[in-house]
């Protein structure tokens, strides 16, 4: 008797299709069509201060109960980091986390593409 092997990627994708329906495709060059980080973060972090010369600005982190300004966001390239331990990443990662949407849906949301 053959031991059962873990699913390979193709099987995993097929099984996810079964669960969630057809995967939605992202438009071509979607990374070029992401919102301006400055506008994006200012709309979501009311406490965001002025950017320093290096492009980083500080504000209150939406991922924990932040009494100070633990969150740094880069208004030029969109990167973020919470110095209280919430992690960091790029603008898409921030949106995934703040919206609770799966990656593809979060990108579509950022692009303004209807689900
Ligand atoms: Zn945080």
mmCIF file of C-alpha atoms and ligand atoms in Angstrom:
data_model
loop_
_atom_site.group_PDB
_atom_site.id
_atom_site.type_symbol
_atom_site.label_atom_id
_atom_site.label_comp_id
_atom_site.label_asym_id
_atom_site.label_seq_id
_atom_site.Cartn_x
_atom_site.Cartn_y
_atom_site.Cartn_z
ATOM 1 C CA UNK A 1 0.000 0.000 0.000
ATOM 2 C CA UNK A 2 1.291 3.408 -0.979
ATOM 3 C CA UNK A 3 1.722 5.933 1.757
ATOM 4 C CA UNK A 4 -0.325 9.049 1.106
ATOM 5 C CA UNK A 5 1.814 11.967 0.092
ATOM 6 C CA UNK A 6 1.098 15.589 0.878
ATOM 7 C CA UNK A 7 -0.690 17.453 -1.909
ATOM 8 C CA UNK A 8 1.481 18.959 -4.560
ATOM 9 C CA UNK A 9 0.913 22.537 -5.654
ATOM 10 C CA UNK A 10 -1.327 21.648 -8.577
ATOM 11 C CA UNK A 11 -3.556 19.530 -6.391
ATOM 12 C CA UNK A 12 -3.685 22.249 -3.760
ATOM 13 C CA UNK A 13 -4.695 24.842 -6.357
ATOM 14 C CA UNK A 14 -7.314 22.493 -7.788
ATOM 15 C CA UNK A 15 -8.753 21.871 -4.376
ATOM 16 C CA UNK A 16 -8.855 25.608 -3.611
ATOM 17 C CA UNK A 17 -10.694 26.172 -6.889
ATOM 18 C CA UNK A 18 -13.246 23.682 -5.718
ATOM 19 C CA UNK A 19 -13.641 25.575 -2.486
ATOM 20 C CA UNK A 20 -13.551 29.134 -3.658
ATOM 21 C CA UNK A 21 -14.548 28.989 -7.312
ATOM 22 C CA UNK A 22 -12.467 30.170 -10.227
ATOM 23 C CA UNK A 23 -9.445 32.175 -9.146
ATOM 24 C CA UNK A 24 -9.649 35.767 -10.314
ATOM 25 C CA UNK A 25 -6.829 37.058 -12.423
ATOM 26 C CA UNK A 26 -5.116 40.322 -11.750
ATOM 27 C CA UNK A 27 -4.814 42.871 -14.531
ATOM 28 C CA UNK A 28 -1.478 43.043 -16.312
ATOM 29 C CA UNK A 29 1.133 45.362 -14.740
ATOM 30 C CA UNK A 30 -1.004 45.668 -11.627
ATOM 31 C CA UNK A 31 1.969 46.784 -9.545
ATOM 32 C CA UNK A 32 2.269 49.914 -11.703
ATOM 33 C CA UNK A 33 -1.366 50.746 -11.019
ATOM 34 C CA UNK A 34 -1.291 50.683 -7.224
ATOM 35 C CA UNK A 35 -2.376 53.888 -5.478
ATOM 36 C CA UNK A 36 0.118 56.558 -4.507
ATOM 37 C CA UNK A 37 1.484 55.516 -1.079
ATOM 38 C CA UNK A 38 1.174 59.067 0.252
ATOM 39 C CA UNK A 39 -2.553 59.289 -0.578
ATOM 40 C CA UNK A 40 -3.197 55.707 0.478
ATOM 41 C CA UNK A 41 -1.635 55.980 3.936
ATOM 42 C CA UNK A 42 -2.933 59.493 4.666
ATOM 43 C CA UNK A 43 -6.474 58.279 4.021
ATOM 44 C CA UNK A 44 -6.062 55.410 6.501
ATOM 45 C CA UNK A 45 -3.798 56.774 9.219
ATOM 46 C CA UNK A 46 -5.217 60.089 10.444
ATOM 47 C CA UNK A 47 -2.317 60.569 12.869
ATOM 48 C CA UNK A 48 0.324 60.304 10.163
ATOM 49 C CA UNK A 49 2.982 62.981 10.471
ATOM 50 C CA UNK A 50 5.142 64.670 7.905
ATOM 51 C CA UNK A 51 7.580 62.517 5.979
ATOM 52 C CA UNK A 52 11.252 62.909 6.797
ATOM 53 C CA UNK A 53 13.736 63.470 4.037
ATOM 54 C CA UNK A 54 14.102 59.729 3.579
ATOM 55 C CA UNK A 55 10.379 59.332 2.848
ATOM 56 C CA UNK A 56 9.383 57.728 6.155
ATOM 57 C CA UNK A 57 6.530 59.168 8.239
ATOM 58 C CA UNK A 58 5.250 58.055 11.653
ATOM 59 C CA UNK A 59 1.730 57.479 12.868
ATOM 60 C CA UNK A 60 -0.379 55.281 15.107
ATOM 61 C CA UNK A 61 -0.394 51.646 14.150
ATOM 62 C CA UNK A 62 -3.861 50.294 13.261
ATOM 63 C CA UNK A 63 -2.825 46.741 14.171
ATOM 64 C CA UNK A 64 -2.395 47.224 17.893
ATOM 65 C CA UNK A 65 -3.611 49.619 20.579
ATOM 66 C CA UNK A 66 -1.025 52.253 19.851
ATOM 67 C CA UNK A 67 -0.678 55.139 22.288
ATOM 68 C CA UNK A 68 2.382 56.534 20.555
ATOM 69 C CA UNK A 69 3.380 56.500 16.918
ATOM 70 C CA UNK A 70 4.900 53.069 16.464
ATOM 71 C CA UNK A 71 4.124 52.790 12.794
ATOM 72 C CA UNK A 72 6.502 54.004 10.119
ATOM 73 C CA UNK A 73 5.322 54.135 6.544
ATOM 74 C CA UNK A 74 7.315 55.103 3.508
ATOM 75 C CA UNK A 75 5.350 57.576 1.424
ATOM 76 C CA UNK A 76 7.616 57.068 -1.570
ATOM 77 C CA UNK A 77 7.780 53.284 -1.977
ATOM 78 C CA UNK A 78 4.899 52.240 0.294
ATOM 79 C CA UNK A 79 6.801 50.052 2.768
ATOM 80 C CA UNK A 80 5.669 49.953 6.397
ATOM 81 C CA UNK A 81 6.968 48.765 9.746
ATOM 82 C CA UNK A 82 5.499 48.728 13.241
ATOM 83 C CA UNK A 83 8.161 49.102 15.903
ATOM 84 C CA UNK A 84 5.882 47.569 18.544
ATOM 85 C CA UNK A 85 6.049 44.167 16.902
ATOM 86 C CA UNK A 86 3.205 44.040 14.355
ATOM 87 C CA UNK A 87 5.635 43.388 11.559
ATOM 88 C CA UNK A 88 6.018 45.191 8.294
ATOM 89 C CA UNK A 89 5.936 44.804 4.556
ATOM 90 C CA UNK A 90 4.794 46.577 1.446
ATOM 91 C CA UNK A 91 1.649 48.547 0.687
ATOM 92 C CA UNK A 92 -0.194 45.489 -0.620
ATOM 93 C CA UNK A 93 0.675 43.575 2.553
ATOM 94 C CA UNK A 94 -0.637 46.487 4.614
ATOM 95 C CA UNK A 95 -3.883 46.452 2.669
ATOM 96 C CA UNK A 96 -4.247 42.676 3.011
ATOM 97 C CA UNK A 97 -3.908 43.061 6.745
ATOM 98 C CA UNK A 98 -6.075 46.141 7.201
ATOM 99 C CA UNK A 99 -8.853 44.882 4.900
ATOM 100 C CA UNK A 100 -8.760 41.221 5.878
ATOM 101 C CA UNK A 101 -9.123 40.318 2.197
ATOM 102 C CA UNK A 102 -7.179 37.539 0.493
ATOM 103 C CA UNK A 103 -4.209 38.800 -1.533
ATOM 104 C CA UNK A 104 -5.851 38.872 -4.977
ATOM 105 C CA UNK A 105 -9.005 40.541 -3.688
ATOM 106 C CA UNK A 106 -6.949 43.077 -1.761
ATOM 107 C CA UNK A 107 -4.996 43.996 -4.908
ATOM 108 C CA UNK A 108 -8.214 44.317 -6.899
ATOM 109 C CA UNK A 109 -9.616 46.516 -4.165
ATOM 110 C CA UNK A 110 -6.522 48.727 -4.348
ATOM 111 C CA UNK A 111 -6.836 49.004 -8.121
ATOM 112 C CA UNK A 112 -10.525 49.816 -7.861
ATOM 113 C CA UNK A 113 -11.415 46.749 -9.918
ATOM 114 C CA UNK A 114 -14.877 45.443 -9.133
ATOM 115 C CA UNK A 115 -14.965 41.988 -7.598
HETATM 116 ZN ZN1 LIG B 1 1.562 47.778 15.613
#
